[in-house]
Structure formats: C-alpha cells, structure tokens
Coordinates of C-alpha atoms in Angstrom, one line a residue:
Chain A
X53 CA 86.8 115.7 73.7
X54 CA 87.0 114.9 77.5
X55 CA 85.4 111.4 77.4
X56 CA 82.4 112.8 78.7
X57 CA 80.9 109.3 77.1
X58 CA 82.9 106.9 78.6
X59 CA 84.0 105.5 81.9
X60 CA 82.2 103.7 84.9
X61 CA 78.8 104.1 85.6
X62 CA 78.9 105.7 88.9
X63 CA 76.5 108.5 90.7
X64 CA 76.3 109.9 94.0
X65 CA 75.7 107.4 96.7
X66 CA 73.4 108.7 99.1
X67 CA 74.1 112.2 100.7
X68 CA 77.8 112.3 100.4
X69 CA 80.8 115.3 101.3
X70 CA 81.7 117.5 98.4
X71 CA 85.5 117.8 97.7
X72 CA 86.6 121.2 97.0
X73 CA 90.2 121.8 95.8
X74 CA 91.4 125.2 96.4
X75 CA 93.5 126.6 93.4
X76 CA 94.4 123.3 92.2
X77 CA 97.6 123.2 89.9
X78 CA 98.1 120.1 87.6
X79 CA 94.9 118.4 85.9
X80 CA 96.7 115.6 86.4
X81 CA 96.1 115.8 89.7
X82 CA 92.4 116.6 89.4
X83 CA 92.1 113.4 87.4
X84 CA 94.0 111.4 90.3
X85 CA 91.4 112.7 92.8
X86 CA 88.6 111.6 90.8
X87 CA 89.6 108.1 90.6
X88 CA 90.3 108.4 94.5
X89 CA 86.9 110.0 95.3
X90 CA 85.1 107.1 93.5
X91 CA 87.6 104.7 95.2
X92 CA 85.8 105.8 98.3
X93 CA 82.4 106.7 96.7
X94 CA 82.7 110.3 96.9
X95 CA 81.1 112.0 93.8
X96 CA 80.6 115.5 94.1
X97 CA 83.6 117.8 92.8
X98 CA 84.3 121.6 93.1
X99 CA 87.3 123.3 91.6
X100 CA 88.2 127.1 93.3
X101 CA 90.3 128.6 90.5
X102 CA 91.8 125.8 89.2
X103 CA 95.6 127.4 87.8
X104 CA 95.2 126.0 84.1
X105 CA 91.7 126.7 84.1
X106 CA 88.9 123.8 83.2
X107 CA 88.3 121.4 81.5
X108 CA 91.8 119.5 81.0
X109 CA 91.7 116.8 78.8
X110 CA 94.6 115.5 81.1
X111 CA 92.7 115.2 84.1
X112 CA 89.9 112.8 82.3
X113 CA 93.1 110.4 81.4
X114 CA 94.1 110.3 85.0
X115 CA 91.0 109.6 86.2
X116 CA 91.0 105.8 85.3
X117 CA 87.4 105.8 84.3
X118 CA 86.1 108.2 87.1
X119 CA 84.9 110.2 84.1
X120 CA 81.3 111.2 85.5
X121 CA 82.9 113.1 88.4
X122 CA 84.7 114.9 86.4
X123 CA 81.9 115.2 84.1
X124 CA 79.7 116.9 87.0
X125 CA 82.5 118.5 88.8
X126 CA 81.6 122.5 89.0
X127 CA 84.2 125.7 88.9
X128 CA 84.4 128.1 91.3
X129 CA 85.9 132.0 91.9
X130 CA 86.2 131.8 95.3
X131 CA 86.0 129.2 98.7
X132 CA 83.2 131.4 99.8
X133 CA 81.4 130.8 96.6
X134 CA 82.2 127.2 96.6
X135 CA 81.1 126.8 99.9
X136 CA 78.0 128.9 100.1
X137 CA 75.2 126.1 100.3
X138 CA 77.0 124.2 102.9
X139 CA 76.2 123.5 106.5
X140 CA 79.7 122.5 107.4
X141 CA 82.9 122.7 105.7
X142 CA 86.1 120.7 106.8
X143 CA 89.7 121.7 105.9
X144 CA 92.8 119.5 105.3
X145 CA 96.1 120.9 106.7
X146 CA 98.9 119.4 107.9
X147 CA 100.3 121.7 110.5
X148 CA 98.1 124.5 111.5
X149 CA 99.1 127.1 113.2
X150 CA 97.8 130.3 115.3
X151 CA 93.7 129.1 114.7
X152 CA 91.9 128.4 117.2
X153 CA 89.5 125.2 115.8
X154 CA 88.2 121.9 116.7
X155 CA 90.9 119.4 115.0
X156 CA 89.8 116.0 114.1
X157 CA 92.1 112.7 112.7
X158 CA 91.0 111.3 109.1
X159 CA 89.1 109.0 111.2
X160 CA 87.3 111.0 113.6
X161 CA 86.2 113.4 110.4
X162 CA 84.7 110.6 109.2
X163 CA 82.4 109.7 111.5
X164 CA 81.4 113.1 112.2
X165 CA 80.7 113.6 108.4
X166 CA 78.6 110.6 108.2
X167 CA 77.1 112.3 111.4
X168 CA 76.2 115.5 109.6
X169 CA 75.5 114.0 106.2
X170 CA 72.7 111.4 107.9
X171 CA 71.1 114.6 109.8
X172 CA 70.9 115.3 106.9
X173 CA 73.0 118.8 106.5
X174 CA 75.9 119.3 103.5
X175 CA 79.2 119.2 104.3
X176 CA 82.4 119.8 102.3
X177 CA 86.1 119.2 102.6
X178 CA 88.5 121.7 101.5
X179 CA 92.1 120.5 100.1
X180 CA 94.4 123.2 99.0
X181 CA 96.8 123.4 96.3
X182 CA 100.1 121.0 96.0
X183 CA 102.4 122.9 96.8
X184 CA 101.1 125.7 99.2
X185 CA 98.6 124.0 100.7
X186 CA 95.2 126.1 102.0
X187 CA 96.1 129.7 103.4
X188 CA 94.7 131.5 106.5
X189 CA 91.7 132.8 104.9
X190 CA 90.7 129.4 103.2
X191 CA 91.1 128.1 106.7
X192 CA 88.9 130.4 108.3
X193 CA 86.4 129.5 106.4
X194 CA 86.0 125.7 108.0
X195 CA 84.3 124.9 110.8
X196 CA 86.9 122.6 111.5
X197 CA 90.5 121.1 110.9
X198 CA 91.5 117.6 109.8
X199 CA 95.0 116.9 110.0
X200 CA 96.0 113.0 109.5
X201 CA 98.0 110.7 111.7
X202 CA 101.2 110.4 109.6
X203 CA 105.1 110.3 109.6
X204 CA 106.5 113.8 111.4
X205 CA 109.7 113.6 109.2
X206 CA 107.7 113.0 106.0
X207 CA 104.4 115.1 105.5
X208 CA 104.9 116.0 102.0
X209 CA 101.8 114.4 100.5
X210 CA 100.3 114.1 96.9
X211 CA 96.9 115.5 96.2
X212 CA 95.4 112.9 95.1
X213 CA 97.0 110.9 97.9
X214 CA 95.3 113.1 100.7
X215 CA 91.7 113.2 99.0
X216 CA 92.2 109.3 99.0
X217 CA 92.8 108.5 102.7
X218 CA 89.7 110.7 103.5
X219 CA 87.5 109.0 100.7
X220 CA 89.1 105.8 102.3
X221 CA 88.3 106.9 106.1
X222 CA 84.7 108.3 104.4
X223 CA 84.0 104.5 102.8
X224 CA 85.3 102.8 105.8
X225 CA 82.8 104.8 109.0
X226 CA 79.6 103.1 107.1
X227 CA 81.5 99.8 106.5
X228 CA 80.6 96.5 108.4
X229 CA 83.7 94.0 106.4
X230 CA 85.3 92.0 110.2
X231 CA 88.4 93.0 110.2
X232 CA 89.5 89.4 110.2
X233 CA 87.4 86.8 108.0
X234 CA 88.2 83.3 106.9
X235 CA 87.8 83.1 102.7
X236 CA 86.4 79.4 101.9
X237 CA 84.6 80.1 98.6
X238 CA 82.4 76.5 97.9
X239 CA 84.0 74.7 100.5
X240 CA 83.0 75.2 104.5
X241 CA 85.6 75.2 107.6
X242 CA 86.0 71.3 108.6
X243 CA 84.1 70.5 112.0
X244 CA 86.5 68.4 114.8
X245 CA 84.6 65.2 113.9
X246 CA 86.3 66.0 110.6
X247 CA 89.2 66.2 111.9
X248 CA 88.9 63.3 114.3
X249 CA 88.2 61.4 111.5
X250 CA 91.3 62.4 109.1
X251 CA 93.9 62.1 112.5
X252 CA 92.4 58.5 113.2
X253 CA 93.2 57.9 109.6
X254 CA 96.5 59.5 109.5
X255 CA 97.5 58.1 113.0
X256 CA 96.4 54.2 111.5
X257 CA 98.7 54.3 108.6
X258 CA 101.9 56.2 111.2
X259 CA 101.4 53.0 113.4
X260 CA 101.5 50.5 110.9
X261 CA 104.3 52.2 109.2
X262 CA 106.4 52.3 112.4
X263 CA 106.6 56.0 112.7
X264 CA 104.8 55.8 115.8
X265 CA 106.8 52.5 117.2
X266 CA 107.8 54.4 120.5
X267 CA 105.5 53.8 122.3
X268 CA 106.1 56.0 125.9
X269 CA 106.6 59.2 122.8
X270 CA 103.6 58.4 120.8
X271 CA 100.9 60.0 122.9
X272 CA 103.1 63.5 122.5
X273 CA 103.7 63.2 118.6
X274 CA 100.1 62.3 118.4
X275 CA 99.5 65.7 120.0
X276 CA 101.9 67.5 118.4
X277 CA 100.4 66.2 114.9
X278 CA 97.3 67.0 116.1
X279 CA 98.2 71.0 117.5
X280 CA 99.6 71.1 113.6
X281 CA 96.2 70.8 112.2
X282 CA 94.2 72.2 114.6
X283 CA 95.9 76.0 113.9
X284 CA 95.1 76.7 110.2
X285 CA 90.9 75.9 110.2
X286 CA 91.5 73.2 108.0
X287 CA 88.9 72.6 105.5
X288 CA 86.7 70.3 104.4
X289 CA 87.6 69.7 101.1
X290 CA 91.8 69.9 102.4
X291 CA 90.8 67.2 104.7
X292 CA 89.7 64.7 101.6
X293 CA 93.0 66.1 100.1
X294 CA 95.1 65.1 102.9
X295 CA 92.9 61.6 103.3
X296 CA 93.7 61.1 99.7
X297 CA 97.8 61.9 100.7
X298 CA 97.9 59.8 103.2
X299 CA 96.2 57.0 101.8
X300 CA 98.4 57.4 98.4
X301 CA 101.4 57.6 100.3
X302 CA 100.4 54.2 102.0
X303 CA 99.3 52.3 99.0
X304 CA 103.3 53.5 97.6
X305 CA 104.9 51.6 101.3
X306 CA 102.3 48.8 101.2
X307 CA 103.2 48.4 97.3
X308 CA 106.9 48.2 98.6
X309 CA 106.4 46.5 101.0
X310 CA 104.7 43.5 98.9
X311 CA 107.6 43.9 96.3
X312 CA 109.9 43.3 99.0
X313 CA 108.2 40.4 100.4
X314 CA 108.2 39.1 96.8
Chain B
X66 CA 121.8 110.5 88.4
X67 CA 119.4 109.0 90.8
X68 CA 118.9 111.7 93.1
X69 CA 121.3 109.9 95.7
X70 CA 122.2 113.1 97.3
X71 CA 119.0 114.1 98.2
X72 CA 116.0 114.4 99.7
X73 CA 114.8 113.6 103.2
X74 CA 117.1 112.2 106.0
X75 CA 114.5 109.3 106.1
X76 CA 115.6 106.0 108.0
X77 CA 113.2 102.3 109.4
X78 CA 111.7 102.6 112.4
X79 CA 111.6 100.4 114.3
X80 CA 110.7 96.9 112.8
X81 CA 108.6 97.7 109.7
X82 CA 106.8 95.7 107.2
X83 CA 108.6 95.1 103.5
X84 CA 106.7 96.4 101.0
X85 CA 106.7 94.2 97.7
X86 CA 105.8 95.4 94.5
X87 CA 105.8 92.7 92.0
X88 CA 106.1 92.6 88.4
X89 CA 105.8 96.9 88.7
X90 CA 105.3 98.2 85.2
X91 CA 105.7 101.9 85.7
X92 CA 108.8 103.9 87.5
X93 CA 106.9 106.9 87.8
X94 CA 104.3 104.2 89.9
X95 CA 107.3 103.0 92.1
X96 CA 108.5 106.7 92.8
X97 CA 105.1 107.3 94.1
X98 CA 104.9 104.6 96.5
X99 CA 108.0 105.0 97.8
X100 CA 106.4 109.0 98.8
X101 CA 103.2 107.3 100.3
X102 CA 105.4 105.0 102.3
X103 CA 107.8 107.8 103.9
X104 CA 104.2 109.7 104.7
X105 CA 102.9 106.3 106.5
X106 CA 106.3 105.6 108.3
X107 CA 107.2 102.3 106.1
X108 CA 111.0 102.2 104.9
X109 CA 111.9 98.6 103.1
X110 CA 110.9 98.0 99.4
X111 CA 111.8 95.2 97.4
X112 CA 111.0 95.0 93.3
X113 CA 109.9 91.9 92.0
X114 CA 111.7 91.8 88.3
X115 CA 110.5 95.5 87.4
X116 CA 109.2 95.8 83.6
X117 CA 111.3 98.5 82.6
X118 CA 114.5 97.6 85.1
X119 CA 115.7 99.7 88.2
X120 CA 117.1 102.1 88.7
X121 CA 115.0 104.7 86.9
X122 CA 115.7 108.4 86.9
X123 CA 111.9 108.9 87.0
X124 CA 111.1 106.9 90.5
X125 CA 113.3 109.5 92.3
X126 CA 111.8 112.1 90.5
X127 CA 108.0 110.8 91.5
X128 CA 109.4 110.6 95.0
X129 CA 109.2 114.0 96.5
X130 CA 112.2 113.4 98.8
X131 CA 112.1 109.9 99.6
X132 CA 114.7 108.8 97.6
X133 CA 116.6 107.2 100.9
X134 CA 113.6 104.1 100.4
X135 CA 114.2 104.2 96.4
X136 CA 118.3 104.1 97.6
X137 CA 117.9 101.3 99.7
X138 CA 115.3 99.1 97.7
X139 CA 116.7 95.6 96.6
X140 CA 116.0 94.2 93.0
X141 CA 114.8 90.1 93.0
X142 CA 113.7 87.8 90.3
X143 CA 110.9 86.0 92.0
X144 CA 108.5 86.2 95.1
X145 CA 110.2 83.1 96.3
X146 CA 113.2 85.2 96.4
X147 CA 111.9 88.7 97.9
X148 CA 109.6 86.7 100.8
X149 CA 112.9 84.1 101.6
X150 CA 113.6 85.8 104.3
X151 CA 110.3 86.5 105.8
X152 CA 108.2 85.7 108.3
X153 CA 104.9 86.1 107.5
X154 CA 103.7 87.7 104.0
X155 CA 100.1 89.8 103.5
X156 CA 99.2 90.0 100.3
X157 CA 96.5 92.6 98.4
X158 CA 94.1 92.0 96.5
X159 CA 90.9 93.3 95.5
X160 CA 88.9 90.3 94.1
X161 CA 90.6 87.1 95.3
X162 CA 89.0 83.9 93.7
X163 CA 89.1 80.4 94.7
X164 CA 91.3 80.9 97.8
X165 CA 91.3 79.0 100.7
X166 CA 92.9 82.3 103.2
X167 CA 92.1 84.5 105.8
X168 CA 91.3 87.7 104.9
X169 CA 91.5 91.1 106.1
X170 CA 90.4 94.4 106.4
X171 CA 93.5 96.8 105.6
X172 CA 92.7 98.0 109.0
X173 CA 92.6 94.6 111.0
X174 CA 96.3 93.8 108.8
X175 CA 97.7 97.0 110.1
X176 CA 97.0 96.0 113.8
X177 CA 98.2 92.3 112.8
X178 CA 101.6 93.6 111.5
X179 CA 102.2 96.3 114.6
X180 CA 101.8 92.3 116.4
X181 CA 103.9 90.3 114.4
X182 CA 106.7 93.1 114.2
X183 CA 106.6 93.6 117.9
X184 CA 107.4 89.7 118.8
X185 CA 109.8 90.8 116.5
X186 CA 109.2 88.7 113.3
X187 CA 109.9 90.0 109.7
X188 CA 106.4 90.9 107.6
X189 CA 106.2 92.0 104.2
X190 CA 103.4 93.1 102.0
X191 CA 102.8 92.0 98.4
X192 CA 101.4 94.3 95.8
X193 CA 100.5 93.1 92.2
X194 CA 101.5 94.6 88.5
X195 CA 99.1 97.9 87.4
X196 CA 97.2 96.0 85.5
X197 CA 96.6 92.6 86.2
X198 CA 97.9 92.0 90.1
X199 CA 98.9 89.4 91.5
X200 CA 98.1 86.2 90.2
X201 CA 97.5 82.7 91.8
X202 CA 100.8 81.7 92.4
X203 CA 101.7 85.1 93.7
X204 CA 99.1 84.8 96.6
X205 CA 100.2 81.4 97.2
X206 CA 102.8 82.6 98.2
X207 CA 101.0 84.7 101.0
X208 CA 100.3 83.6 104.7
X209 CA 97.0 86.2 104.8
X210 CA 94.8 88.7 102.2
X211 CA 94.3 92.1 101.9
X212 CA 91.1 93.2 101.0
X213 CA 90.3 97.1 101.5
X214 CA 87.0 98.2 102.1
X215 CA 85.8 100.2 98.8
X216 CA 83.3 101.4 96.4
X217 CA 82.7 98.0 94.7
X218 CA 81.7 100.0 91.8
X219 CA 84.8 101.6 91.7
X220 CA 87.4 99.2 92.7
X221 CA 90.3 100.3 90.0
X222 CA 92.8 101.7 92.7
X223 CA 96.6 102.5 91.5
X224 CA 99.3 101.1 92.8
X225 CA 100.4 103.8 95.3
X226 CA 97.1 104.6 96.5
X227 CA 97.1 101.2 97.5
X228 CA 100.3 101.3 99.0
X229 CA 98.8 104.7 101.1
X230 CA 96.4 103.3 102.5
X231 CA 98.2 100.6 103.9
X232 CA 100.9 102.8 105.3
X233 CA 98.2 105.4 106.6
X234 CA 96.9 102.0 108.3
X235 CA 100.0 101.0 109.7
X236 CA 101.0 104.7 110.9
X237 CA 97.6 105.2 112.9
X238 CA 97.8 101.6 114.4
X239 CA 100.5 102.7 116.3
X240 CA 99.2 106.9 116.6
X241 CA 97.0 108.0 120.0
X242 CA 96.0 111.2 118.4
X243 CA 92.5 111.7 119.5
X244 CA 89.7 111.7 117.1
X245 CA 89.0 114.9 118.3
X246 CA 91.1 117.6 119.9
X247 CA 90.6 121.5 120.1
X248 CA 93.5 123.2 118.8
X249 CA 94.3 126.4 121.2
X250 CA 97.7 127.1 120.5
X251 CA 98.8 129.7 123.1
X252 CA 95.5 130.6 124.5
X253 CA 93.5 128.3 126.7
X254 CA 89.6 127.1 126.8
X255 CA 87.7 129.9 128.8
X256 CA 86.2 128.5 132.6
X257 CA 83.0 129.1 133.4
X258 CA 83.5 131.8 135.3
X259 CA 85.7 133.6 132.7
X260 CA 82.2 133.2 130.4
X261 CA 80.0 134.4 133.5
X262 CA 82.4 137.9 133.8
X263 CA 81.8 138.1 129.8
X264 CA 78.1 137.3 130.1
X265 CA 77.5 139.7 132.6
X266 CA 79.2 142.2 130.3
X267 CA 77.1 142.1 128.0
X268 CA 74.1 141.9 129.2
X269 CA 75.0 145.1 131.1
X270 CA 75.7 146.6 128.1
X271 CA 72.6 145.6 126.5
X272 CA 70.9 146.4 129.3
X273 CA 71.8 149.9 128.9
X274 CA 71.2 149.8 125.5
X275 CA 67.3 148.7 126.1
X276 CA 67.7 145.3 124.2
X277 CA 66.7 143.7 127.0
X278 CA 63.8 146.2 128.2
X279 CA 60.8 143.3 127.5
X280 CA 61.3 142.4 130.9
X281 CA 58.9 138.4 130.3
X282 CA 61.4 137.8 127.5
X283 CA 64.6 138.9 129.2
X284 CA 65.7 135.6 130.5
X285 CA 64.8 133.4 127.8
X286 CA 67.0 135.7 125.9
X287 CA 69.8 136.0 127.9
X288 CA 69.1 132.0 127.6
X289 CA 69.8 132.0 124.4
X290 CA 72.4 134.0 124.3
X291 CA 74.3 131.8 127.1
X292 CA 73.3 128.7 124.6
X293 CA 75.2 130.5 121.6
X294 CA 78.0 131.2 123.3
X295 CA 78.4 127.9 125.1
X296 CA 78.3 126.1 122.1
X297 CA 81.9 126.7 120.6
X298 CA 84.3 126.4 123.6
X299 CA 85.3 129.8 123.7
X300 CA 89.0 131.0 124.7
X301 CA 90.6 133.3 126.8
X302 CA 92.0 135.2 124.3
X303 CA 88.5 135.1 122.1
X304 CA 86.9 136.5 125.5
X305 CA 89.1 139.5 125.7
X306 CA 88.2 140.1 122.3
X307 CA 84.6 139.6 122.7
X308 CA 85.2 142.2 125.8
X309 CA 86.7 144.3 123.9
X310 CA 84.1 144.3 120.9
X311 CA 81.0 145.0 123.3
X312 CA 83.0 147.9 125.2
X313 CA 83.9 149.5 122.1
X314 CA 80.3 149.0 120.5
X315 CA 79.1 150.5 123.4
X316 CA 80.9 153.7 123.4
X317 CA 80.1 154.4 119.9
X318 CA 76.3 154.0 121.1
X319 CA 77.3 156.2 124.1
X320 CA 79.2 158.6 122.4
X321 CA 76.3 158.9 120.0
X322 CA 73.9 159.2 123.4
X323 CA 76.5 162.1 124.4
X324 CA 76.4 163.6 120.8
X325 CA 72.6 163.4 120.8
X326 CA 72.0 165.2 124.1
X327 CA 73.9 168.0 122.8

C-alpha cells in the first residue's frame, strides 16, 4: 500500500543525525524530505505529530524512491519523546529571538555533527512545521541553533528545501571531491612536448601558407597562437584532432595549389 | 492571473548568475526554483522551450512570493539562444560521460561565479529536463561542470533542490557569518569575575547548608562545580537568575531551620 517493496536500496551510512520534523503538515512534504535526506545520506526519520497522521500514501510518491526511510521512519507525541535517546539535539530556525544559545551556520553544524557523531554520541536536528516553524518550547529543547546563510528579504523556505541544504552541508563535511578537477575520461592532459610538437606542426604549414610572411610580427603571432593553447589543458587525443585539422586543411591549399599550377 | 501583483518586493543584486532551466517539464518544478533562488539571492531565469509553455498559473502558485523572478523570466527556443549573451556558462550534471571539461564542486563554482561576476562578466547556470538532463549537446554548450557532492546511492535530486543548493552556495560565498556565534540578544557573556561573585555564592550557601562539610573533598567539588558551570558561557542575566535561585533555595532551607528550632 505505501511501496514498502520498492525503491532504492539504501540503509544507514555509518552513525548518522536523525531528522525530526516537528508537527509536520503535508505528506507531501515528508516524502520531499526523504528524497533529500538520502540525497545527503541521511536515513534516520522521526515524525512529532505529524497533522494528517501516518502513514500517507502521498509522502511514499514524493519520495522518488527514498522508500526505506520512510519505511523506517518512527512517530512521535512529543519533541521530548522524540528526542529522549539523544546526546545532542540541533534546531533549525530562521530568526530566533530572546534564547540565549550557541548558533551555528549549516556549515559549521556540520562539522560539529560529524564531531559528535564520530565520538560517537547521537545527535538529532529538529525542523518545525511549514508554516510556523519550531516554537519556544521545541527550541528549548536544543542544545543549539542552526540558522543558514541566506537572502534577508527572502527566508520563506520549503521543508524539504531546508532538510536538503543540511543533508547537503552533512554529505559535504566528510567529502574529499577538489573543488576544481579537470574531467579527461580515457584520454590524459597533453604534456608541453605535446604541444611543442603540434605548434611546430601548425607553425610549418602557417609559414608555407604565408600566414606567417611578416616576418618582424611572426615571433608575436607565434606567441599569441601559442598563449591560445596553452589556457585550456589541451588534450592528448585534441592534439591528434587538431594535427589531423591542420594537416587536412593543408592537403585542401596544397590540392589548390597543384590545381592552380595545372 | 499570474500573481503579478504580488508577492515579495524582490529585485538582482548586484551582478548575479542566470539560472537556465532547459527543456522544464513541470510548472509546479519552475515555481519552486524560482522560491529556492529568492532564498539564495539569485534573481535572472531563463526557460529553455518549457514542455507545457509559460506562463503557468501554477509556477506562481509553487513560488511562495517570488513571483518578481517568475515576472521577469524570458522564454527562448534553444541554449544557443538563452547563453548568447553570456559570458561564461556552468552547467550541472550529476553523471557526465565522455566529456573533456573541468569540473566542479558546487562549492568551488559558487566561489568561481562571485569571480567572474565581480570582473563583471555575465554567468549563467544550465539545469537539465526532470527526467533526463541535459544532454550532450546541452553541455557542449557549457564553459565548466557542475557536479555536487552526494550520496552516490542516491543521486535522483529534483530540479529545485538542485537549483538550492546552488543558490545556498552562491549566497554563503559571499556571507561572513561565523560558523559559530553565541546568540545573547540583550544580555551579555558573564566575566570571570561576574562567575567568581556567583561561585562564591554558592558555595557560601552550601557551605551553610553542610554540602560541603567533607572538608578532603571540598575543593575537588567546588572543582567540579566551577567545571560545570564554565562549560556553557553563562550570561549576565542567567547569573542573576542563578543568584536568585540559590538565595531563594536557601531561605526555604532557612526558613525550615527557623521553623525547626521552634
């Protein structure tokens, strides 16, 4: 009835923050933050009095295949109840006022949950409901606040949304991707003897063409031709392309050429 | 009919990355993105050939009050057409193939855009169908990939989740929140000394009381006691309170000395 048999194969990866959503409204919703949990491989998932009650056939549809943390996720009366086995609870909230608590960015959270998860102790983040968001007594229940860096004018954010830059943040502390990588696949960066090797070629059929006929400017093109190249880590297998331009494009001006000499 | 009246009084700032959505099969989808890019600051969206064609009553709907960025978004046939004017154009995608591009971490883009848009040249950010993304030519089009750091177990991400994180990326780029702060709101961290007067308080008190009255464990325990309340950066105003608590626990257990003697 809920898809409880289909859906990816996922489990809990390693000791990992519990989600708890505080008097959720629409299934929908819960679905969404499913899929974003496993986005961000997240598994476990508490509902506190969710407003339609549970399960919602709805929220198994959102959830894009995210079925087995809906499958395991566990309802709730109350955030104490939710929270009771947990070492250190977190809460969302945009703009907290009057409490007096350590607040932390998205990022920042993250580390310190990886911190507290590696120790290892169980931690849980509270998100309240859509519209509301979590009230002064949900609040004083966490240890500590997370509020993200976002737009001042524009802090209306989706559910789902906010559980997905903190499953985000979450995947991203124990990530090691270089922020900047080159993509080859089966072919390797070209080395400058490469290069050397296709500019000599290139340069050989410019000066026999004429392109290169002024002589006092041909040092500078060469170098400008040269700066071209040299910017976008060519590629091996671009530089036998290119050889096989440059020689093709020859072969049509020699072919000319002996047509015109004809 | 499109909500053109409303919503928030939302406007670019500064120069801000386009934000492409090509081939977008679902106005409820478009809506949403438009929400996650008020929250991450973003304001320009352009709609490659949208399946169901734009305008749709349901975008505005999905938008919670960005409608100004569903207003202002521009309708083109092809890429070609929506990047003619660019710069320099990211593109996302979770499992490029036989591509011959940098790629990045949405992270390391976010700091390459608040770069590019500061020299000031014109970026923009192509996002594929639901379904399928982009496809080859699509990311030919591109200077540079996106690829986020997820679950790869898990890697089925909807369109405006992708199109939050990005924003959330390009907002903190740019944001000097700390990763940690201590929210006090009109009360202020507690000096030592203000701790000391407390500390001295209590153990008063509890010397009184004969808490204190095994004389070899008294300074361990007055230790700890120092230790507990060092840990949590205590407050003025949670001083006075904790001044107040032990005085007025300390009268009942006087008052109840008093009563006793009587």
């Amino acid at each position: 009835m809920t898809g409880r048999d289909g859906g990816a194969d996922l489990a809990p990866i390693g000791n990992s923050p519990v989600v708890i959503l505080v008097r959720p409204q629409l299934a929908d919703n819960i679905g969404a933050v499913a899929r974003a949990m496993a986005n961000g491989g997240l598994f476990h998932l508490r509902l506190v009095a969710p407003r339609d009650g549970w399960p919602q056939e709805t929220a198994w549809r959102m959830a894009s295949g995210a079925d087995r943390i809906l499958d395991a996720a566990t309802v709730h009366a109350t955030v104490a109840e939710a929270v009771a086995d947990l070492h250190h609870v977190f809460a969302t909230c945009p703009r907290p006022r009057h409490i007096i608590k350590p607040v932390l960015t998205a990022r920042g959270a993250a580390a310190e949950l990886r911190e507290i998860c590696a120790r290892p102790l169980r931690a849980g983040l509270l998100f309240g409901p859509e519209r509301a968001g979590l009230d002064n007594d949900d609040m004083a229940a966490a240890d500590t606040l997370i509020r993200y860096p976002l737009n001042p004018a524009f802090m209306s954010l989706n559910l789902a949304q906010a559980v997905m830059v903190m499953a985000y943040e979450w995947w991203s502390a124990a990530d090691a991707t270089p922020p900047r990588d080159f993509m080859t696949n089966e072919t390797q960066v070209a080395t400058k003897a490469d290069l050397d090797n296709f500019l000599i070629h290139l340069v050989g059929e410019l000066d026999e063409s004429g392109f290169l006929r002024n002589l006092p400017k041909r040092p500078g093109m060469i170098r400008n031709i040269r700066h071209l190249f040299q910017r976008g880590e060519v590629t091996q297998q671009e530089l036998r392309t290119l050889h096989g331009i440059v020689t093709e494009l020859s072969l049509g001006r020699r072919q000319r050429g002996r047509v015109e000499e004809n």
